[in-house]
PDB file of C-alpha atoms in Angstrom:
ATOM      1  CA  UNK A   1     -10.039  18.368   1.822  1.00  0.00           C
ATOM      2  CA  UNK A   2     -11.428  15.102   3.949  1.00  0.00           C
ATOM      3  CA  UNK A   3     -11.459  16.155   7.678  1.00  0.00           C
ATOM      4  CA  UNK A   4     -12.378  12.884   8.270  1.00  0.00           C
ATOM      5  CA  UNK A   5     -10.101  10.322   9.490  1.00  0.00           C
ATOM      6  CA  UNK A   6      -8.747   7.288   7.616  1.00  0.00           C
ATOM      7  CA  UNK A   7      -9.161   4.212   9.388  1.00  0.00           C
ATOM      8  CA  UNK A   8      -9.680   1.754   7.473  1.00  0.00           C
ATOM      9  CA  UNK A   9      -8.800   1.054   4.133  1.00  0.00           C
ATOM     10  CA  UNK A  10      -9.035  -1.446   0.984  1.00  0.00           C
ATOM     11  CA  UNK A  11      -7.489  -2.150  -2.414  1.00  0.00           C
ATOM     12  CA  UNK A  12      -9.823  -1.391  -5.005  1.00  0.00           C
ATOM     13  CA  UNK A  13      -7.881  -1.608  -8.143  1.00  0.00           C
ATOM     14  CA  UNK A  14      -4.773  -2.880  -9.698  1.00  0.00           C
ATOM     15  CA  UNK A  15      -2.011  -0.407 -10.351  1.00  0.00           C
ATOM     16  CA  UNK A  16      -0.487  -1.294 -13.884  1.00  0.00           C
ATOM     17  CA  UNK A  17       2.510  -0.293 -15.957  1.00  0.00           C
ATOM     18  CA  UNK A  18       1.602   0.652 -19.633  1.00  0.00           C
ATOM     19  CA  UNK A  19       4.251  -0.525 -21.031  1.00  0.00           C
ATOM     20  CA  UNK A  20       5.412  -3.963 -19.335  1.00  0.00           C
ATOM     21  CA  UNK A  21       1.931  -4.284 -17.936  1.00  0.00           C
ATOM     22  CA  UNK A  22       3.651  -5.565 -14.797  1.00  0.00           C
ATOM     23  CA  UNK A  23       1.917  -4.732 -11.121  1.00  0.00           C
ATOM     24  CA  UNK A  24       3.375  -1.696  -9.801  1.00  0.00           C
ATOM     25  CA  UNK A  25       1.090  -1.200  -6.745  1.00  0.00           C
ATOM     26  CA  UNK A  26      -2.239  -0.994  -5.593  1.00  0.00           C
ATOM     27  CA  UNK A  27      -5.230   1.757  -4.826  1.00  0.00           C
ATOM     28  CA  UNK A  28      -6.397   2.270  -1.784  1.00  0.00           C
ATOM     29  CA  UNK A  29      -9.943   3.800  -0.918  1.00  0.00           C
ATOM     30  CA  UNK A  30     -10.778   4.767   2.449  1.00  0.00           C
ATOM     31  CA  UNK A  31     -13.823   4.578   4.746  1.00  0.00           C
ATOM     32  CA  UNK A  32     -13.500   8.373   4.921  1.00  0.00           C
ATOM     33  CA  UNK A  33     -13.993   8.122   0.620  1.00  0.00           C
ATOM     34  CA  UNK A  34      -9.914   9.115   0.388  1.00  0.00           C
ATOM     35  CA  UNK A  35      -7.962   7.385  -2.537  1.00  0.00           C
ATOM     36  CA  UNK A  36      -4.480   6.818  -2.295  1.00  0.00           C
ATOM     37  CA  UNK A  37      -1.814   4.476  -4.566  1.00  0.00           C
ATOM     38  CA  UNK A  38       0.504   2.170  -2.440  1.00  0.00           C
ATOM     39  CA  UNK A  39       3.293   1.405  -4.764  1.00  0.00           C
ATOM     40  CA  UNK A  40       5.795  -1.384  -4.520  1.00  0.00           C
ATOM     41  CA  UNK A  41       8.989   0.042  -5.402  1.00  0.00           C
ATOM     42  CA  UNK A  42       7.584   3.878  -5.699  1.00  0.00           C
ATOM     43  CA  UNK A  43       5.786   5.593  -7.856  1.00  0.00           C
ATOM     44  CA  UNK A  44       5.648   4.955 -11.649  1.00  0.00           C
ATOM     45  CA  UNK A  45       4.416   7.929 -14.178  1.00  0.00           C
ATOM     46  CA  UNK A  46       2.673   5.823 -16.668  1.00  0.00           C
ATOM     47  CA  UNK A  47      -0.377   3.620 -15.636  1.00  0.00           C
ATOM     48  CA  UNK A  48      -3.507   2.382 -15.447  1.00  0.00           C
ATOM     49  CA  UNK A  49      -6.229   1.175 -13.484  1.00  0.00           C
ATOM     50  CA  UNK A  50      -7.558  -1.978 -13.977  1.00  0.00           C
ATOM     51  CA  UNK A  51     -10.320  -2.859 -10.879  1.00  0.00           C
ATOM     52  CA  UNK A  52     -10.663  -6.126  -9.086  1.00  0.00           C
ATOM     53  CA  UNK A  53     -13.594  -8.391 -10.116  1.00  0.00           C
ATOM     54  CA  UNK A  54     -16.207  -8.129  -7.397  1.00  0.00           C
ATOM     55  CA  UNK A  55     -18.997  -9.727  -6.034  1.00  0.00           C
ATOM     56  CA  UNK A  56     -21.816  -7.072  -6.119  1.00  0.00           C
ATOM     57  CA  UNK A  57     -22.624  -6.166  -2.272  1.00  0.00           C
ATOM     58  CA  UNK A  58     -26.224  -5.619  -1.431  1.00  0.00           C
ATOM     59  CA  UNK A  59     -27.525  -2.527  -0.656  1.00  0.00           C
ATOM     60  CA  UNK A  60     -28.487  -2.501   2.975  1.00  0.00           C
ATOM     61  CA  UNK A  61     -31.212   0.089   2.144  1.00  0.00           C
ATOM     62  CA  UNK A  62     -32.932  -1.609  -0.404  1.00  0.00           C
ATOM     63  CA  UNK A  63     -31.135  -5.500  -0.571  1.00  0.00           C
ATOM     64  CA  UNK A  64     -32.611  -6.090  -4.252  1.00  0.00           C
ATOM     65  CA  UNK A  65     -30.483  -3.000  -5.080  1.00  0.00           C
ATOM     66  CA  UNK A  66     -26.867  -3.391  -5.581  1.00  0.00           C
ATOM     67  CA  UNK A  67     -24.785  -0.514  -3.975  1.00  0.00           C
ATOM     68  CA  UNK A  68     -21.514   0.874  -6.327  1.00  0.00           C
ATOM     69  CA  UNK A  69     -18.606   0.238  -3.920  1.00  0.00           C
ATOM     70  CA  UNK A  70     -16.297   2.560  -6.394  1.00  0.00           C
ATOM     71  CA  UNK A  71     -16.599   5.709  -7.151  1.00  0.00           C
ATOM     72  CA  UNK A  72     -15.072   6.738 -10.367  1.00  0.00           C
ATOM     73  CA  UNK A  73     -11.333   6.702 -10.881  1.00  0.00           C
ATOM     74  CA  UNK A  74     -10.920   7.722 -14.633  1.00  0.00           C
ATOM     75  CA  UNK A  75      -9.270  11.213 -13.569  1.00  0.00           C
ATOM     76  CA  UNK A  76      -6.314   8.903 -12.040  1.00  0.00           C
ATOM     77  CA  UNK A  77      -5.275   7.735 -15.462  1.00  0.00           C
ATOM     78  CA  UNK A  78      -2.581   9.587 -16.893  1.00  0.00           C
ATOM     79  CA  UNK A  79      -2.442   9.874 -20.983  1.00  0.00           C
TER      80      UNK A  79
END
């Protein structure tokens, strides 16, 4: 659990229906690293993710290296 708080957030995928492929919500990741759906008209059981096109940010370590703004989502997806 994220003791962290959540501040701020921002959508970093698309929230589809399988089967009309229609926009059902959004996903949500936190500057404490939390995920969370926001769904339009509540939740729907089958989905998938489908994440924005991005420009690549740079890495304020190392600029010439990009830095992954997602982390990985797959275990959302339900079969």
């Amino acid at each position: 659990m994220n003791t962290k708080p959540r501040l701020t957030g921002e959508p970093i995928m698309r929230i589809l229906c399988k089967t009309s492929e229609n926009l059902v919500g959004y996903l949500y990741q936190w500057n404490n690293g939390d995920v969370q759906p926001a769904w339009f008209d509540g939740a729907v059981a089958d989905v998938r993710y489908e994440p924005f096109i991005q420009a690549t940010e740079q890495n304020p370590v190392d600029p010439k290296t990009p830095r992954p703004r997602q982390q990985d989502l797959t275990h959302l997806e339900k079969a």
